[in-house]
Every structure is written in C-alpha cells, then in structure tokens.
Amino acid sequence: MAGGGDDKDLKPATRLVTSGRRAEWTGIPGHPGSVVSPAVWRASTHLYPDVAALNAGKPNEDGHFYYGRRGAPTQWALADALTALEPGAAGTMLYPSGVAALAGALLAVLRPGDVLLMTDNAYEPTRNIGRALLKDFGIETRWFDPQDTGAFRAAICDRTRTVLLESPGSLTMEVQDVPALAAIARERGLAVILDNTWAGPLGFPALERGADITVMSLTKHVGGHSDLMLGSAAAGERYYAKLRRTAQLLGQVVSPDDAALALRGLRTMGLRLAQETASALELAEWFEAQPEVARVLCPMLPGSPGHELWARDFAGGCGLFSFVFRGGDGAARDRFIDALNLFGIGFSWGGFESLVTPLDPAGVRTASSWPLPGMDDADRFGVRLSIGLEAVDDLQADLAQALQAWRAS
C-alpha cells in the first residue's frame, strides 16, 4: 500500500483531488471505459491464468494482486492517496478503525518487557490499549503530563521504547510541543507515535515535525459523513516495514466499500475542514464572551492554552473544541446538552453534522489533573463540540437558547 505516482510538488489541495488515481486503477485517460474514481473491487480470491503468474504475485510487495487480505485497487488507491498527503511517508497501512490503527502501530514497535510512555490527555480507548492489551503482552504503560517536557524526559528509563502523543488532546485540547518531545525521544532511541486525527496532514505534517508513525481515525475528517469506520498509520521506510509486517500477521484488512467511501470523502476534506474550522473559531470567540463560560479550550483561539504552539507548528485546524461552564453541576450541563436542537448527542466528530458530548476527563487522568492549571476547582463541567457544516448563525442561536436551560439551575 505504498504511495507513488503522484507529483509531490503539487499543493495539498490538488493532491487531495489527484492522488490515488493511477491509470491502472481507473483506466487509460481519454479512452472509453476510463473512470474518475477507482472502482470498488470486492474480492477475496484473486485468480491467475497460470502457475507462473501465481508465483509472480508471491513477493510481498505493495500493489501486487495475491489474495484479498492484502487488498486490491480500492484499498491501494486510498492508501496511495493518504501517503501522497503525508510528507516523508513511505507508505500507509489501513485498519478497520482508528483504535485498530493505534493498536497496530503500538504492537509494531513494542515487545514484552518494554515501557510505553503515553500522554495523559490520550483518547480513552488508547489508554485502555495500554491498561489491558499491552499489559497482557508484558508491556508496561506509564503516563506523563502532556505539557511538562521536563517530566517527560525524567520519565524515560532504560526499558522505554516508545512514546505515544496526541496533540491536541481530543477532549481537553492541550497542544504538545511535538518537535521538542520528538527530539528528546530521538536522543534516547525511542519510536514516536502521534495520534494526528485532530489536524491531519493538512494541518500538521507529523513526520516532518518529528513523529515516526502518524495515526489517524479515518472515521472522522476523511470519511466526513459519519457512515464508516477506518483507521490509518503512515511512516517512513523503517517503521512502515514494521507496520506492514505486523498488520499482515494480525490479518488486518479493510472493506473495499469503506475504502471507496473514504476516498470519496477525502476529495472534499479540505473544503469541509476550512468551513468547519472557520465556524468553530467564530463560535469559540462567541463562547469566550459568555458569562456562563469559564474557559474555552480551543487552540486556534488567541489566548487559549496552547495557542502559541498551534500558531508555530500548525497550518490548519478543525471543528473540534471544548468549553467549561462557570460553576454549575452535572445536571445543569446535561440540561444544556438536552436543549440543543442542531447538535446530535453522540461520539466521534469530523462529520457534516454538529455533535456534542459531555466533557468529563477527571476519571481518565493519571499524571495530570482536572480542572487544568489556572482553572477554578468549581469549573469542572463542560462539553465538547464538533462543529459541522450548518450555518454558523443557526448554530450560535441554538447554543444561545441552550445556555438559558443551563441558567435555569
């Protein structure tokens, strides 16, 4: 599933359109039967005209027909397109979910007896991988404060082999100094895995910033329509070989139908991200002026925690941010959520519809606290918003009327 055949000098917006569309997958341009998008190849068995052709497919190389578990043009096209968007990537592996991609990346670089350092703002299912799956394999997970570079350096021991970062954190939005943390890790020979779902390669070129493996939940921005589950992990030559070997040994394969949906979503991802980002920033600024709100957690917002690092390292954002109420309790927060009309109550983000979930990170913190430093202890109840493609004025009006329900406390 390695990339290739795309002009790396093209702008990202152009590569979103052109990548993953090799002639052997779409037909000869200008000839009858050629198509814009690769077809959906549903096949478990690939047939060969003779034994010589069968043997020619045996070398375990990307893009070669062999057996359905290694994929076919639909999956190869998606991986090819994702690789073209990731500067420094040798290839991209696909997985049936973002969590599967994280687990696959971790299992590719960790062995029994190793120590994994995981950022304390990591996605809860990621934490569960450390607490359960890796523990069962004799791998110890330790957590560190995402904003304390000194604590990270001090936490490295002789058995540490890998660090997992998530920036911004998908709940509390802390931005980590990825280049600095990666430099420390490189000094000690550690592999750096980054969950880069929030910004993706358009907003944060992870491998160029020091990560060795960059993971995304394609369920979110790439899919964009809340109708598929997929994940990806991309890396340079050294770590891509490890990813590929581990994924194949685990029998990881994705549906060609889901790959086709992700390819379709990828083509418009840049436009959707631009609209969602602009709307999210406008709403974050509006929330900052509301007396009911104690803290807006949005790194794109000037003055918000982590904004300086975001402005230094990121080229874009997305529609996901959080805010915390000034005082109140869980019941008041729930009334706010229940009063919303244009926000679906549900997990995930990055789709066309706006979503809302309660923000309750205290129970999943190990090395850092909630509320965050500088916040009042009474200001602990918040929500996470995923801003979709609705008119921002309509979203703001809906949020304003829901604040009235919160005031009813």
Short mmCIF file of C-alpha atoms in Angstrom, two decimals:
data_model
loop_
_atom_site.label_atom_id
_atom_site.label_comp_id
_atom_site.label_asym_id
_atom_site.label_seq_id
_atom_site.Cartn_x
_atom_site.Cartn_y
_atom_site.Cartn_z
CA MET A 1 0.00 0.00 0.00
CA ALA A 2 2.92 2.35 -0.57
CA GLY A 3 2.40 5.66 -2.31
CA GLY A 4 3.86 6.66 -5.61
CA GLY A 5 2.98 8.06 -8.98
CA ASP A 6 1.84 11.44 -7.63
CA ASP A 7 3.65 14.74 -8.08
CA LYS A 8 4.88 15.72 -4.61
CA ASP A 9 5.36 19.31 -5.80
CA LEU A 10 1.62 19.81 -6.14
CA LYS A 11 -0.21 21.76 -3.46
CA PRO A 12 -2.13 19.70 -0.86
CA ALA A 13 -5.49 20.83 -2.25
CA THR A 14 -4.51 19.47 -5.66
CA ARG A 15 -3.16 16.23 -4.24
CA LEU A 16 -6.49 15.70 -2.49
CA VAL A 17 -8.01 15.53 -5.97
CA THR A 18 -5.32 13.76 -7.97
CA SER A 19 -3.74 11.20 -5.62
CA GLY A 20 -4.69 7.53 -5.60
CA ARG A 21 -5.95 7.64 -9.18
CA ARG A 22 -3.34 5.65 -11.08
CA ALA A 23 -4.24 4.72 -14.64
CA GLU A 24 -4.09 1.01 -13.86
CA TRP A 25 -6.91 1.52 -11.35
CA THR A 26 -9.10 3.96 -13.31
CA GLY A 27 -8.43 3.09 -16.97
CA ILE A 28 -6.49 4.91 -19.65
CA PRO A 29 -7.40 8.63 -19.64
CA GLY A 30 -9.42 9.61 -22.71
CA HIS A 31 -10.29 6.04 -23.67
CA PRO A 32 -13.78 4.55 -23.39
CA GLY A 33 -14.24 2.88 -20.02
CA SER A 34 -11.86 5.09 -18.04
CA VAL A 35 -13.37 6.48 -14.85
CA VAL A 36 -12.67 9.31 -12.39
CA SER A 37 -12.57 7.18 -9.23
CA PRO A 38 -11.26 3.63 -8.82
CA ALA A 39 -14.00 1.04 -8.83
CA VAL A 40 -14.97 -0.96 -5.76
CA TRP A 41 -13.09 -4.26 -6.06
CA ARG A 42 -14.84 -6.84 -3.89
CA ALA A 43 -12.78 -9.99 -3.96
CA SER A 44 -11.37 -12.47 -1.51
CA THR A 45 -9.76 -14.60 -4.22
CA HIS A 46 -7.52 -13.30 -6.98
CA LEU A 47 -7.24 -15.65 -9.98
CA TYR A 48 -4.20 -16.22 -12.19
CA PRO A 49 -4.00 -17.59 -15.72
CA ASP A 50 -1.19 -19.98 -14.88
CA VAL A 51 1.26 -21.00 -12.15
CA ALA A 52 3.91 -18.59 -13.41
CA ALA A 53 1.53 -15.68 -12.86
CA LEU A 54 0.63 -17.03 -9.42
CA ASN A 55 4.30 -17.17 -8.46
CA ALA A 56 4.87 -13.64 -9.80
CA GLY A 57 2.39 -12.38 -7.22
CA LYS A 58 4.02 -14.08 -4.27
CA PRO A 59 6.63 -11.41 -3.43
CA ASN A 60 5.11 -9.46 -0.58
CA GLU A 61 5.12 -6.10 -2.25
CA ASP A 62 2.57 -3.31 -2.25
CA GLY A 63 0.10 -3.13 -5.09
CA HIS A 64 0.51 -6.75 -6.22
CA PHE A 65 -2.51 -9.00 -6.58
CA TYR A 66 -2.13 -12.07 -4.41
CA TYR A 67 -5.03 -12.63 -2.03
CA GLY A 68 -7.84 -10.40 -0.81
CA ARG A 69 -6.32 -9.95 2.62
CA ARG A 70 -3.53 -7.90 1.02
CA GLY A 71 -6.09 -5.64 -0.60
CA ALA A 72 -6.94 -4.69 -4.17
CA PRO A 73 -7.08 -1.44 -6.16
CA THR A 74 -9.75 0.23 -4.00
CA GLN A 75 -7.73 -0.15 -0.80
CA TRP A 76 -4.45 0.55 -2.58
CA ALA A 77 -5.85 3.76 -4.04
CA LEU A 78 -6.88 5.05 -0.60
CA ALA A 79 -3.51 4.18 0.93
CA ASP A 80 -1.74 5.75 -2.05
CA ALA A 81 -3.74 8.96 -1.68
CA LEU A 82 -3.08 9.19 2.06
CA THR A 83 0.63 8.63 1.54
CA ALA A 84 0.73 11.42 -1.03
CA LEU A 85 -0.64 13.82 1.61
CA GLU A 86 1.94 12.88 4.27
CA PRO A 87 5.37 14.43 3.63
CA GLY A 88 8.10 11.90 4.39
CA ALA A 89 5.84 8.84 4.27
CA ALA A 90 6.98 5.67 2.53
CA GLY A 91 3.53 4.12 2.79
CA THR A 92 0.26 3.91 4.68
CA MET A 93 -1.42 0.90 6.26
CA LEU A 94 -5.20 0.75 6.59
CA TYR A 95 -7.11 -0.64 9.57
CA PRO A 96 -10.80 -1.25 10.33
CA SER A 97 -10.89 1.59 12.91
CA GLY A 98 -8.75 4.30 14.44
CA VAL A 99 -8.29 2.21 17.58
CA ALA A 100 -7.12 -0.71 15.45
CA ALA A 101 -4.57 1.60 13.82
CA LEU A 102 -3.27 2.73 17.22
CA ALA A 103 -3.06 -0.87 18.46
CA GLY A 104 -1.34 -1.96 15.26
CA ALA A 105 1.22 0.83 15.49
CA LEU A 106 1.99 0.07 19.15
CA LEU A 107 2.31 -3.68 18.57
CA ALA A 108 4.66 -2.98 15.66
CA VAL A 109 7.27 -1.29 17.86
CA LEU A 110 6.83 -2.77 21.37
CA ARG A 111 7.89 -6.10 22.81
CA PRO A 112 7.42 -7.83 26.21
CA GLY A 113 9.36 -6.02 28.93
CA ASP A 114 9.23 -2.66 27.16
CA VAL A 115 7.83 0.54 28.64
CA LEU A 116 5.48 2.81 26.71
CA LEU A 117 5.18 6.47 27.69
CA MET A 118 1.68 7.74 26.88
CA THR A 119 0.48 11.33 27.06
CA ASP A 120 -2.07 11.80 29.83
CA ASN A 121 -4.56 13.51 27.52
CA ALA A 122 -4.81 10.48 25.24
CA TYR A 123 -8.14 9.25 23.91
CA GLU A 124 -9.67 6.88 26.48
CA PRO A 125 -9.69 3.80 24.18
CA THR A 126 -5.98 4.45 23.59
CA ARG A 127 -5.43 4.41 27.35
CA ASN A 128 -7.32 1.12 27.51
CA ILE A 129 -4.91 -0.40 24.99
CA GLY A 130 -2.11 0.35 27.46
CA ARG A 131 -4.03 -0.83 30.50
CA ALA A 132 -5.28 -4.08 29.01
CA LEU A 133 -3.91 -5.29 25.66
CA LEU A 134 -0.31 -4.19 26.16
CA LYS A 135 -0.34 -5.25 29.81
CA ASP A 136 -1.39 -8.74 28.74
CA PHE A 137 1.69 -8.83 26.49
CA GLY A 138 4.01 -7.84 29.35
CA ILE A 139 4.37 -4.23 28.22
CA GLU A 140 4.14 -1.53 30.86
CA THR A 141 2.42 1.80 30.14
CA ARG A 142 3.29 4.94 32.07
CA TRP A 143 1.61 8.31 31.65
CA PHE A 144 3.11 11.81 31.62
CA ASP A 145 1.73 15.35 31.78
CA PRO A 146 1.24 16.43 28.14
CA GLN A 147 2.53 19.94 28.83
CA ASP A 148 5.54 19.12 31.01
CA THR A 149 8.53 18.45 28.79
CA GLY A 150 10.82 18.05 31.80
CA ALA A 151 8.57 15.39 33.31
CA PHE A 152 8.62 13.54 30.01
CA ARG A 153 12.40 13.50 29.90
CA ALA A 154 12.57 12.33 33.53
CA ALA A 155 10.09 9.53 32.86
CA ILE A 156 12.31 7.82 30.27
CA CYS A 157 14.02 4.72 31.63
CA ASP A 158 16.26 2.02 30.19
CA ARG A 159 13.22 -0.05 29.20
CA THR A 160 11.35 2.78 27.47
CA ARG A 161 10.99 2.08 23.77
CA THR A 162 8.08 4.17 22.53
CA VAL A 163 6.17 7.38 23.25
CA LEU A 164 2.59 7.99 22.18
CA LEU A 165 1.46 11.59 21.72
CA GLU A 166 -1.92 13.13 20.95
CA SER A 167 -1.91 16.80 20.03
CA PRO A 168 -4.25 18.49 20.57
CA GLY A 169 -5.88 16.15 23.04
CA SER A 170 -9.29 15.27 21.65
CA LEU A 171 -11.08 16.13 24.92
CA THR A 172 -9.12 18.86 26.69
CA MET A 173 -7.25 20.20 23.66
CA GLU A 174 -3.75 20.52 25.14
CA VAL A 175 -1.21 21.19 22.39
CA GLN A 176 2.06 19.36 22.93
CA ASP A 177 5.45 20.58 21.78
CA VAL A 178 5.81 17.65 19.41
CA PRO A 179 9.15 18.74 17.88
CA ALA A 180 10.72 19.14 21.33
CA LEU A 181 9.33 15.86 22.68
CA ALA A 182 10.35 14.04 19.50
CA ALA A 183 13.89 15.42 19.76
CA ILE A 184 14.20 14.11 23.32
CA ALA A 185 12.82 10.75 22.22
CA ARG A 186 15.25 10.59 19.32
CA GLU A 187 18.18 11.18 21.69
CA ARG A 188 17.14 8.04 23.56
CA GLY A 189 16.27 5.95 20.52
CA LEU A 190 12.51 5.91 21.15
CA ALA A 191 9.87 5.50 18.47
CA VAL A 192 7.38 8.38 18.41
CA ILE A 193 3.75 7.63 17.53
CA LEU A 194 1.37 10.56 17.13
CA ASP A 195 -2.42 10.41 17.01
CA ASN A 196 -2.84 13.19 14.45
CA THR A 197 -6.58 12.85 13.88
CA TRP A 198 -7.45 16.40 15.01
CA ALA A 199 -5.39 18.26 12.40
CA GLY A 200 -4.41 15.51 9.97
CA PRO A 201 -1.60 16.01 7.46
CA LEU A 202 -3.18 19.16 6.00
CA GLY A 203 -2.90 20.92 9.35
CA PHE A 204 0.12 19.21 10.90
CA PRO A 205 2.76 17.35 8.83
CA ALA A 206 3.54 14.88 11.61
CA LEU A 207 6.55 13.09 10.14
CA GLU A 208 8.22 16.39 9.29
CA ARG A 209 7.63 17.54 12.88
CA GLY A 210 9.44 14.54 14.34
CA ALA A 211 6.93 11.68 14.59
CA ASP A 212 7.98 8.26 13.32
CA ILE A 213 4.44 6.95 12.86
CA THR A 214 1.37 9.12 12.37
CA VAL A 215 -2.07 7.64 13.06
CA MET A 216 -5.49 8.90 12.01
CA SER A 217 -9.04 7.79 12.58
CA LEU A 218 -10.32 8.00 9.02
CA THR A 219 -13.78 7.61 10.52
CA LYS A 220 -13.67 11.33 11.19
CA HIS A 221 -12.45 14.00 8.76
CA VAL A 222 -11.52 11.71 5.89
CA GLY A 223 -14.84 9.87 5.88
CA GLY A 224 -16.65 13.06 6.75
CA HIS A 225 -20.16 11.62 6.67
CA SER A 226 -20.44 9.53 9.86
CA ASP A 227 -21.00 6.33 7.89
CA LEU A 228 -17.76 4.33 8.05
CA MET A 229 -15.13 3.04 10.46
CA LEU A 230 -11.50 3.14 9.30
CA GLY A 231 -8.03 3.99 10.55
CA SER A 232 -4.58 4.54 9.07
CA ALA A 233 -0.94 4.62 10.09
CA ALA A 234 1.77 6.15 7.90
CA ALA A 235 5.54 6.10 8.35
CA GLY A 236 8.91 6.39 6.65
CA GLU A 237 10.72 3.34 5.28
CA ARG A 238 11.97 1.90 8.59
CA TYR A 239 8.73 1.99 10.51
CA TYR A 240 6.46 1.39 7.54
CA ALA A 241 8.05 -2.04 7.12
CA LYS A 242 7.25 -2.79 10.78
CA LEU A 243 3.67 -1.55 10.41
CA ARG A 244 3.12 -3.63 7.31
CA ARG A 245 4.55 -6.81 8.78
CA THR A 246 2.50 -6.53 11.99
CA ALA A 247 -0.73 -5.67 10.19
CA GLN A 248 -0.36 -8.63 7.87
CA LEU A 249 0.48 -11.03 10.69
CA LEU A 250 -2.66 -9.84 12.51
CA GLY A 251 -4.73 -10.29 9.36
CA GLN A 252 -5.77 -6.64 9.26
CA VAL A 253 -7.78 -5.74 6.16
CA VAL A 254 -10.46 -3.15 5.43
CA SER A 255 -13.65 -3.37 3.41
CA PRO A 256 -13.32 -2.11 -0.18
CA ASP A 257 -16.71 -0.42 0.24
CA ASP A 258 -15.45 1.54 3.24
CA ALA A 259 -12.23 2.36 1.39
CA ALA A 260 -14.30 3.75 -1.50
CA LEU A 261 -16.35 5.89 0.90
CA ALA A 262 -13.15 7.21 2.49
CA LEU A 263 -11.71 8.05 -0.94
CA ARG A 264 -14.89 9.93 -1.78
CA GLY A 265 -14.73 11.84 1.49
CA LEU A 266 -11.05 12.61 1.03
CA ARG A 267 -11.72 14.59 -2.15
CA THR A 268 -13.75 17.23 -0.29
CA MET A 269 -11.95 17.08 3.07
CA GLY A 270 -10.02 20.31 2.53
CA LEU A 271 -13.17 22.32 1.85
CA ARG A 272 -15.04 20.77 4.77
CA LEU A 273 -12.15 21.38 7.16
CA ALA A 274 -11.89 25.02 6.09
CA GLN A 275 -15.59 25.63 6.70
CA GLU A 276 -15.71 23.71 9.99
CA THR A 277 -12.57 25.46 11.26
CA ALA A 278 -13.90 28.92 10.45
CA SER A 279 -17.22 28.18 12.12
CA ALA A 280 -15.56 26.64 15.19
CA LEU A 281 -13.29 29.66 15.66
CA GLU A 282 -16.23 32.05 15.36
CA LEU A 283 -18.20 30.09 17.95
CA ALA A 284 -15.17 29.78 20.25
CA GLU A 285 -14.81 33.57 20.20
CA TRP A 286 -18.54 33.91 20.96
CA PHE A 287 -18.31 31.49 23.89
CA GLU A 288 -15.38 33.44 25.30
CA ALA A 289 -17.72 36.42 25.74
CA GLN A 290 -20.48 34.47 27.50
CA PRO A 291 -20.62 34.96 31.29
CA GLU A 292 -21.69 31.34 31.79
CA VAL A 293 -18.39 30.08 30.32
CA ALA A 294 -15.25 29.87 32.45
CA ARG A 295 -12.79 28.58 29.85
CA VAL A 296 -12.82 27.88 26.13
CA LEU A 297 -10.44 25.08 25.18
CA CYS A 298 -9.66 25.78 21.54
CA PRO A 299 -6.01 26.04 20.49
CA MET A 300 -6.93 28.08 17.42
CA LEU A 301 -8.27 30.84 19.70
CA PRO A 302 -5.71 33.52 20.65
CA GLY A 303 -5.19 33.43 24.41
CA SER A 304 -6.40 29.84 24.71
CA PRO A 305 -3.94 27.33 26.27
CA GLY A 306 -1.54 26.03 23.64
CA HIS A 307 -2.30 28.71 21.07
CA GLU A 308 1.35 29.74 20.73
CA LEU A 309 2.43 26.20 19.85
CA TRP A 310 -0.53 25.82 17.50
CA ALA A 311 0.37 29.05 15.70
CA ARG A 312 4.01 27.93 15.43
CA ASP A 313 3.52 24.36 14.25
CA PHE A 314 0.11 24.03 12.61
CA ALA A 315 -1.14 25.10 9.19
CA GLY A 316 -4.80 24.45 9.96
CA GLY A 317 -7.35 23.20 12.44
CA CYS A 318 -10.73 21.55 12.58
CA GLY A 319 -14.17 21.94 14.10
CA LEU A 320 -13.50 20.20 17.41
CA PHE A 321 -13.18 22.19 20.65
CA SER A 322 -14.43 22.20 24.23
CA PHE A 323 -15.59 24.69 26.83
CA VAL A 324 -16.14 24.62 30.58
CA PHE A 325 -19.05 26.19 32.44
CA ARG A 326 -18.50 28.69 35.21
CA GLY A 327 -19.58 26.66 38.23
CA GLY A 328 -22.80 24.72 37.97
CA ASP A 329 -23.15 20.97 38.19
CA GLY A 330 -23.56 17.93 36.01
CA ALA A 331 -27.34 18.24 35.92
CA ALA A 332 -27.12 21.81 34.59
CA ARG A 333 -24.61 20.73 31.97
CA ASP A 334 -26.93 17.91 30.89
CA ARG A 335 -29.84 20.35 30.57
CA PHE A 336 -27.71 22.44 28.22
CA ILE A 337 -26.97 19.42 26.04
CA ASP A 338 -30.56 18.17 26.01
CA ALA A 339 -31.82 21.63 24.99
CA LEU A 340 -29.75 21.70 21.80
CA ASN A 341 -31.64 21.10 18.55
CA LEU A 342 -28.94 21.19 15.87
CA PHE A 343 -26.30 19.14 17.69
CA GLY A 344 -26.55 15.38 17.71
CA ILE A 345 -25.61 13.74 21.01
CA GLY A 346 -23.07 11.12 20.07
CA PHE A 347 -19.43 10.13 19.89
CA SER A 348 -16.97 10.78 17.08
CA TRP A 349 -16.51 14.04 15.19
CA GLY A 350 -15.42 15.39 11.83
CA GLY A 351 -18.71 14.65 10.07
CA PHE A 352 -21.05 17.08 8.33
CA GLU A 353 -23.44 17.28 11.30
CA SER A 354 -22.55 19.08 14.52
CA LEU A 355 -22.22 16.89 17.61
CA VAL A 356 -22.00 17.38 21.37
CA THR A 357 -20.84 15.18 24.26
CA PRO A 358 -20.27 15.82 27.98
CA LEU A 359 -16.70 16.64 28.96
CA ASP A 360 -15.70 14.53 31.98
CA PRO A 361 -11.92 13.94 31.86
CA ALA A 362 -11.22 13.68 35.59
CA GLY A 363 -11.71 9.93 35.70
CA VAL A 364 -9.19 9.25 32.94
CA ARG A 365 -6.28 11.30 34.24
CA THR A 366 -3.19 9.71 35.75
CA ALA A 367 -0.28 12.15 35.63
CA SER A 368 -2.15 15.46 35.39
CA SER A 369 -5.22 16.96 36.98
CA TRP A 370 -8.64 18.20 36.03
CA PRO A 371 -9.56 21.04 36.16
CA LEU A 372 -6.46 22.20 34.31
CA PRO A 373 -3.92 24.50 35.98
CA GLY A 374 -5.28 28.03 36.23
CA MET A 375 -8.89 26.89 36.34
CA ASP A 376 -11.13 27.17 39.41
CA ASP A 377 -11.93 23.85 41.09
CA ALA A 378 -15.63 24.65 40.75
CA ASP A 379 -15.31 24.91 36.96
CA ARG A 380 -15.17 21.24 36.06
CA PHE A 381 -18.31 20.60 34.00
CA GLY A 382 -18.05 21.17 30.30
CA VAL A 383 -18.93 19.92 26.86
CA ARG A 384 -17.09 19.02 23.69
CA LEU A 385 -18.47 20.35 20.42
CA SER A 386 -17.80 19.07 16.93
CA ILE A 387 -18.84 21.82 14.54
CA GLY A 388 -20.27 20.65 11.25
CA LEU A 389 -21.42 22.35 8.07
CA GLU A 390 -24.57 24.06 9.29
CA ALA A 391 -24.83 27.85 9.05
CA VAL A 392 -22.81 29.26 11.95
CA ASP A 393 -25.56 31.77 12.80
CA ASP A 394 -28.03 28.93 13.27
CA LEU A 395 -25.59 27.04 15.47
CA GLN A 396 -24.93 30.12 17.58
CA ALA A 397 -28.65 30.74 18.07
CA ASP A 398 -29.13 27.12 19.14
CA LEU A 399 -26.25 27.34 21.62
CA ALA A 400 -27.60 30.63 23.00
CA GLN A 401 -31.03 29.19 23.73
CA ALA A 402 -29.44 26.12 25.34
CA LEU A 403 -27.50 28.39 27.70
CA GLN A 404 -30.87 29.57 29.00
CA ALA A 405 -31.60 25.99 30.07
CA TRP A 406 -28.25 25.94 31.88
CA ARG A 407 -29.16 29.17 33.67
CA ALA A 408 -32.35 27.53 34.94
CA SER A 409 -30.20 25.81 37.55
#
